Amino acid sequence: MLKEKDLNKDKSVKNKLNCINIVYPPLIFLICNFFVITNLYAFTLATPLQDGRLIQGSLAKNEKLFYQDKQIIPHSTGLFYFGIPQSAQTPLLLTFQKENTQKQIKLSYEMRHWQTDIVNGLPQGKVSVNIKNEQRIKKENAELKAERRKFIADFFPTCFSRPVQNYRLSGSFGAQRILNGVKGSGHGGTDYAAPVGTPVYAPADGLVVLAHPDMFLTGQTVLVNHGYGLFSSYSHLSKTDVARGDKVKRGDKIGEIGQTGRATGPHLHFSFFWYETRVDPELVFTDFSCQ
Ligand SMILES: [Zn+2]
């Protein structure tokens, strides 16, 4: 994380950042392409600000930050995460509190361009679903959502590793999907294609909060709570090695790649969340690499 004193030490870095000064008395924020730095307070954001990206920042002990009425709870080290939704409205509105002062912060961020993916060959019954299956999807989504609202403080991962070692990237996060000729929603995860039976590993320590044997869209599905609002999910598995309530360490086996649910071939559909906000897993693995 780069703080102002580091920027001052290294003028060449400061010059490269093409910064803009915006004054929010008494706070002075220096908004650069990649960094937001307070002159008076410890609040710092240190990840490129883009939609669909997990952001890490830090707060001092007497500072509080809210994102759309949700308090962003920091770890005891002061570090915190939050996610910027795909195609969200810019600017982003944050509320910053320190003792008796409260300020609205408007953060501009880069909007990414999302590709279009054409996916054909899906079973038609999994694309145009009947009422009974629509109700089943709603119920299963509600189950996942209820878990993703829960805050636990048992873990605070600072790095994440990819869940599959040998794979072909077969679907990128955020792509606008045309499923059997019908416009679907943005792709909510990254697809890692590999043969059935390929092991899938936990990207970070966490608690297994759901291990479902057969969801309509995602087949055998696992959801892991990594603490402080961070979640990862694993879809289309052929085998699940964990159960609800299990604690996993980074690198523990979660299950095996399969083709269960709505899939045209064996792959892991892997999603990463900050509560309800889906973020790009590939950026999580590069921004917060364990290497
Ligand atoms: Zn997918």
mmCIF file of N, CA and C and ligand atoms in Angstrom, residues 177 187 189-191 236 267 269, ligand 1:
data_model
loop_
_atom_site.group_PDB
_atom_site.id
_atom_site.type_symbol
_atom_site.label_atom_id
_atom_site.label_comp_id
_atom_site.label_asym_id
_atom_site.label_seq_id
_atom_site.Cartn_x
_atom_site.Cartn_y
_atom_site.Cartn_z
ATOM 1 N N ARG A 177 -23.650 -12.407 -21.828
ATOM 2 C CA ARG A 177 -23.818 -13.742 -22.411
ATOM 3 C C ARG A 177 -25.057 -13.846 -23.290
ATOM 4 N N HIS A 187 -21.810 -12.422 -16.933
ATOM 5 C CA HIS A 187 -21.269 -13.653 -16.345
ATOM 6 C C HIS A 187 -20.708 -13.346 -14.953
ATOM 7 N N GLY A 189 -18.878 -14.910 -12.819
ATOM 8 C CA GLY A 189 -17.670 -15.551 -12.296
ATOM 9 C C GLY A 189 -16.680 -15.805 -13.404
ATOM 10 N N THR A 190 -15.637 -16.575 -13.085
ATOM 11 C CA THR A 190 -14.645 -16.983 -14.086
ATOM 12 C C THR A 190 -14.771 -18.486 -14.271
ATOM 13 N N ASP A 191 -14.682 -18.948 -15.536
ATOM 14 C CA ASP A 191 -14.763 -20.380 -15.820
ATOM 15 C C ASP A 191 -13.374 -20.949 -16.062
ATOM 16 N N HIS A 236 -20.797 -26.542 -10.471
ATOM 17 C CA HIS A 236 -20.710 -27.643 -11.448
ATOM 18 C C HIS A 236 -19.770 -28.769 -11.000
ATOM 19 N N HIS A 267 -16.090 -27.843 -16.242
ATOM 20 C CA HIS A 267 -15.357 -26.639 -15.828
ATOM 21 C C HIS A 267 -15.783 -26.249 -14.418
ATOM 22 N N HIS A 269 -17.062 -23.098 -12.415
ATOM 23 C CA HIS A 269 -17.524 -21.712 -12.431
ATOM 24 C C HIS A 269 -17.221 -21.193 -11.034
HETATM 25 ZN ZN ZN B 1 -19.490 -19.650 -15.654
#
